[in-house]
Short mmCIF file of C-alpha atoms and ligand atoms in Angstrom, two decimals:
data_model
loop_
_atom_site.label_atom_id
_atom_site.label_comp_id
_atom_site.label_asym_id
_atom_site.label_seq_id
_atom_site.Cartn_x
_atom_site.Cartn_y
_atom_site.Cartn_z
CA UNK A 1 3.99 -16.60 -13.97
CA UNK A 2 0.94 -14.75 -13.73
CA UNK A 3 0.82 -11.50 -11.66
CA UNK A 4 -2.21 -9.45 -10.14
CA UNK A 5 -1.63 -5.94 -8.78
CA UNK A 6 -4.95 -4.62 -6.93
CA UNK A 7 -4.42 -1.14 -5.64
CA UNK A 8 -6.44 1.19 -3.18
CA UNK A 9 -5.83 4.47 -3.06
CA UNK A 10 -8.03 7.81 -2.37
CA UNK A 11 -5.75 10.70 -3.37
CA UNK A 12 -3.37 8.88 -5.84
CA UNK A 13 -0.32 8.44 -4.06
CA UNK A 14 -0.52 4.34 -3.60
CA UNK A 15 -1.59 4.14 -7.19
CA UNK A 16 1.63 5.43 -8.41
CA UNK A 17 2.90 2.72 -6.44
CA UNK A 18 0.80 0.04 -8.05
CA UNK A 19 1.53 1.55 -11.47
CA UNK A 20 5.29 1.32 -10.69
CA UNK A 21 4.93 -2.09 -9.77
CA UNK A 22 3.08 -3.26 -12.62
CA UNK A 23 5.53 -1.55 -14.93
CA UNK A 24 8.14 -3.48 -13.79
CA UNK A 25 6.61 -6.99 -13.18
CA UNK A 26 7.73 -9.47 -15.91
CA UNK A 27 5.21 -11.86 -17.59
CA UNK A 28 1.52 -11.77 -18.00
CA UNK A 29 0.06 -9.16 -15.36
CA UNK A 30 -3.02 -7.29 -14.52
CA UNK A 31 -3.32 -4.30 -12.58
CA UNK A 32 -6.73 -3.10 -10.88
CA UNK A 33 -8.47 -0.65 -8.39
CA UNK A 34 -9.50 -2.34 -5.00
CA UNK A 35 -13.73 -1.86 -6.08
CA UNK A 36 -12.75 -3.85 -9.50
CA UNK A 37 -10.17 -6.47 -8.52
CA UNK A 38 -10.76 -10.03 -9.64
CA UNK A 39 -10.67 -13.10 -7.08
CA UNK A 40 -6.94 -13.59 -6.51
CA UNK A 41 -7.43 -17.17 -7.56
CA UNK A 42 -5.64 -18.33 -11.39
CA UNK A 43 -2.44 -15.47 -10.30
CA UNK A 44 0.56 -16.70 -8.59
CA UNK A 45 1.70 -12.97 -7.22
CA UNK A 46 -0.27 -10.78 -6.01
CA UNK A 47 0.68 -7.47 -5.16
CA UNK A 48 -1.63 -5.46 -2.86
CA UNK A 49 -1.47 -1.82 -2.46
CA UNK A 50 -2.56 0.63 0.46
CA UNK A 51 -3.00 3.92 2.45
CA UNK A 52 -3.05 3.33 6.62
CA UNK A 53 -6.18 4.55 8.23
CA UNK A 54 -5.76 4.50 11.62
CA UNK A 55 -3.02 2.51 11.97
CA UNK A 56 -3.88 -0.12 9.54
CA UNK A 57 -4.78 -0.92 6.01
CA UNK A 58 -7.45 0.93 4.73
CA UNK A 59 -10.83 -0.81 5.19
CA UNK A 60 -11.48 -2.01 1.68
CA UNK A 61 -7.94 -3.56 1.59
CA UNK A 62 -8.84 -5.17 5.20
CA UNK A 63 -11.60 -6.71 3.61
CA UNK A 64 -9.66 -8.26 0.36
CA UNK A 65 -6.85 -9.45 1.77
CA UNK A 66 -7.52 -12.69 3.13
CA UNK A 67 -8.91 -13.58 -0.28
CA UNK A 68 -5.28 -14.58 -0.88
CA UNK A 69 -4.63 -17.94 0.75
CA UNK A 70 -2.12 -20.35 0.74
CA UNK A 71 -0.32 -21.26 -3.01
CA UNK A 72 0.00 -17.51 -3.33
CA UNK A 73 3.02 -15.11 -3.50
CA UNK A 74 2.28 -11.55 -1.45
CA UNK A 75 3.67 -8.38 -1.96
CA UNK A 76 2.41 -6.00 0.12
CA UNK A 77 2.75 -2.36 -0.19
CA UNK A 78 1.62 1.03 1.17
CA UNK A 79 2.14 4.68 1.50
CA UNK A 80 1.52 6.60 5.05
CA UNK A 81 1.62 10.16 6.65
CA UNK A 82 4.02 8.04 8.91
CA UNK A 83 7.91 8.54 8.68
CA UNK A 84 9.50 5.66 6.04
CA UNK A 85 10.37 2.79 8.52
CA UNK A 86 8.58 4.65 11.92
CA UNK A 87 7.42 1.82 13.87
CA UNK A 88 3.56 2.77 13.17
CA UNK A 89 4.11 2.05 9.68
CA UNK A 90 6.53 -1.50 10.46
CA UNK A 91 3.47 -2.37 12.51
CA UNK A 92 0.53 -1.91 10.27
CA UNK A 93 2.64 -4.05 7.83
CA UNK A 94 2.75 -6.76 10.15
CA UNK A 95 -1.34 -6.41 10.53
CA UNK A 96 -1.72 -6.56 6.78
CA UNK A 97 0.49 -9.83 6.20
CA UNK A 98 -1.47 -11.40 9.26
CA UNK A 99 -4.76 -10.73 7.49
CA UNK A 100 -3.01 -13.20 4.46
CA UNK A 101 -1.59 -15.53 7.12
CA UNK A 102 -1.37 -18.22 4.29
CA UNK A 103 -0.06 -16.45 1.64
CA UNK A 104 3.60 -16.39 1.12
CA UNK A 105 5.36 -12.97 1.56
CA UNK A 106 7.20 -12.36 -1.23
CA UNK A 107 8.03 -9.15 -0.08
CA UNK A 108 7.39 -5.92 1.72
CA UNK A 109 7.49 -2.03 0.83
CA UNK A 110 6.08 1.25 2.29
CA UNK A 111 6.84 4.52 1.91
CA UNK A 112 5.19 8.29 3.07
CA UNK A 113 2.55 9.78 1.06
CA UNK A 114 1.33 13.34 0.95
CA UNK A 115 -1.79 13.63 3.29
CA UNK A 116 -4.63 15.45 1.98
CA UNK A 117 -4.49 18.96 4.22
CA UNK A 118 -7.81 19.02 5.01
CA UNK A 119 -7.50 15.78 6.33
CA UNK A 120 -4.70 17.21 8.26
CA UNK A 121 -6.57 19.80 9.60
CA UNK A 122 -9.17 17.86 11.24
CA UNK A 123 -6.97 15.72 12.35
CA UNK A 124 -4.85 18.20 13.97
CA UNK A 125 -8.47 19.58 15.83
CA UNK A 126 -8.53 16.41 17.62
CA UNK A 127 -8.44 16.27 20.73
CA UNK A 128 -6.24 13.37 21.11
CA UNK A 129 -3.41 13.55 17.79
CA UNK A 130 -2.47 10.42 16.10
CA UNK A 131 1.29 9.34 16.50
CA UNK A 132 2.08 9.83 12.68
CA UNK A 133 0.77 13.54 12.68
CA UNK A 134 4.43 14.97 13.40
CA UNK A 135 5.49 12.57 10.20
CA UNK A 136 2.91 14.11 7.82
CA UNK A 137 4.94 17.76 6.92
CA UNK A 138 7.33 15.23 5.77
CA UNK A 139 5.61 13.16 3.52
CA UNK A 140 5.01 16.43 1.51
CA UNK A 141 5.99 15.70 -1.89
CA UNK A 142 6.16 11.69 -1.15
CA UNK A 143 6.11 9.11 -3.20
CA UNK A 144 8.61 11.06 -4.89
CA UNK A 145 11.40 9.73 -7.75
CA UNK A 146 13.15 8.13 -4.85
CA UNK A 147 10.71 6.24 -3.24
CA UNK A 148 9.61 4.77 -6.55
CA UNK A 149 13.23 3.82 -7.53
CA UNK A 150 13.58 1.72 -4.66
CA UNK A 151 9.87 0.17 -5.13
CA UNK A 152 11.17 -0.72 -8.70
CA UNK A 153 14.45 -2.44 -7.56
CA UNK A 154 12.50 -4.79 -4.92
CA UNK A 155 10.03 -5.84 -7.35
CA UNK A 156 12.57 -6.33 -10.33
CA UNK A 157 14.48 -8.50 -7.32
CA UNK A 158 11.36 -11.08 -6.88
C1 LIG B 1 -8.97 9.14 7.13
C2 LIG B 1 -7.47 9.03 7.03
C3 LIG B 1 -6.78 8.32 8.01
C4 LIG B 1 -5.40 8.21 7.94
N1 LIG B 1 -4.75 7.49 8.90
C5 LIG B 1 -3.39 7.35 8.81
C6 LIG B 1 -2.71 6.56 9.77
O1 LIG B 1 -3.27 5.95 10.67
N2 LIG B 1 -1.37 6.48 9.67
C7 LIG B 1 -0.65 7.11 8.68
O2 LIG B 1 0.57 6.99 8.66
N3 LIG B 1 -1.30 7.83 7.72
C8 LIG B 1 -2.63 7.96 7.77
N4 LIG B 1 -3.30 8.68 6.81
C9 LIG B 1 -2.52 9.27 5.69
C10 LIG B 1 -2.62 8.43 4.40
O3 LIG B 1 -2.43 7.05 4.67
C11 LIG B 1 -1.55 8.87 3.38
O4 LIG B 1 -1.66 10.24 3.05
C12 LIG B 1 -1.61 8.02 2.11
O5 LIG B 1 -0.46 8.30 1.33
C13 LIG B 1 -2.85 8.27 1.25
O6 LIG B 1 -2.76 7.41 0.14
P1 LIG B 1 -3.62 7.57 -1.19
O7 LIG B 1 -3.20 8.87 -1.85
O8 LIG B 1 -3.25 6.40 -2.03
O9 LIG B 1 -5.06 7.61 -0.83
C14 LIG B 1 -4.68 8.81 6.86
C15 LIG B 1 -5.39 9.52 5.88
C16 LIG B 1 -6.76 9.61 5.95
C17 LIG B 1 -7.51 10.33 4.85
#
């Protein structure tokens, strides 16, 4: 089996994800930022990794995930200022798998991620505040040991 891990991440935190994941993969595997991946075609898995921007996989993974079609495993993972299994997060998941609607899900993880404070700040100035704001003091600190235990155990589990 031939794996693919393509990973997007601004501030680091879903790439230490998609480094955990690759670790733990078993046979031949690649693992590449979102601006290098490779087309998806010649790998049976394909793990795709993410930060939500409003409310949804970041716009670079938006555009690379219906590259992976039907024949294909998915995993799909992310990290969020949202709270771990907050129903923002559970439903940006569900918008990422239906931008693969061929692929089959092999599996699903997401967990919080620190938020850059500037971001936070800005955000916060809003005059309207996102629903995962109150999350964010939270993620502080996230993907921690914990988180990336758990990643480790799903993917061994495939
Ligand atoms: C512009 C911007 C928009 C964001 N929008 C959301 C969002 O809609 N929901 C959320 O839970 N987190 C949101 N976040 C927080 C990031 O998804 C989170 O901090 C993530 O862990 C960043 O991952 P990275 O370090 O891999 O870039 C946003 C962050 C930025 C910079």
């Amino acid at each position: 089996m031939k794996s693919l891990v393509v990973y997007s991440s601004q501030t680091g935190n879903t790439k230490k994800l998609a480094e955990a994941v690759h670790e733990v993969l078993k046979g031949e595997k690649d693992i590449y930022a979102i601006a290098d991946a490779p087309d998806p075609d010649g790998y049976d898995l394909v793990a795709v990794g993410f930060w939500l921007q409003a409310g949804k996989p970041d716009l670079k993974t938006a555009d690379y995930l219906p590259k992976i079609g039907s024949g294909k495993r998915l995993f799909l993972f992310a990290t969020h200022g949202a709270a771990a299994g907050s129903a923002h997060a559970k439903n940006a998941m569900d918008h990422a798998k239906g931008l693969a609607p061929d692929a089959d899900l092999a599996g699903i993880f997401s967990c919080p991620g620190e938020v850059n404070p500037k971001i936070l700040e800005k955000v916060k100035a809003k005059p309207q505040t996102p629903v995962w704001l109150d999350d964010a003091p939270n993620a502080i600190g996230h993907p921690d040991s914990v988180d990336i235990e758990k990643l480790k155990l799903l993917i061994d589990s495939l």
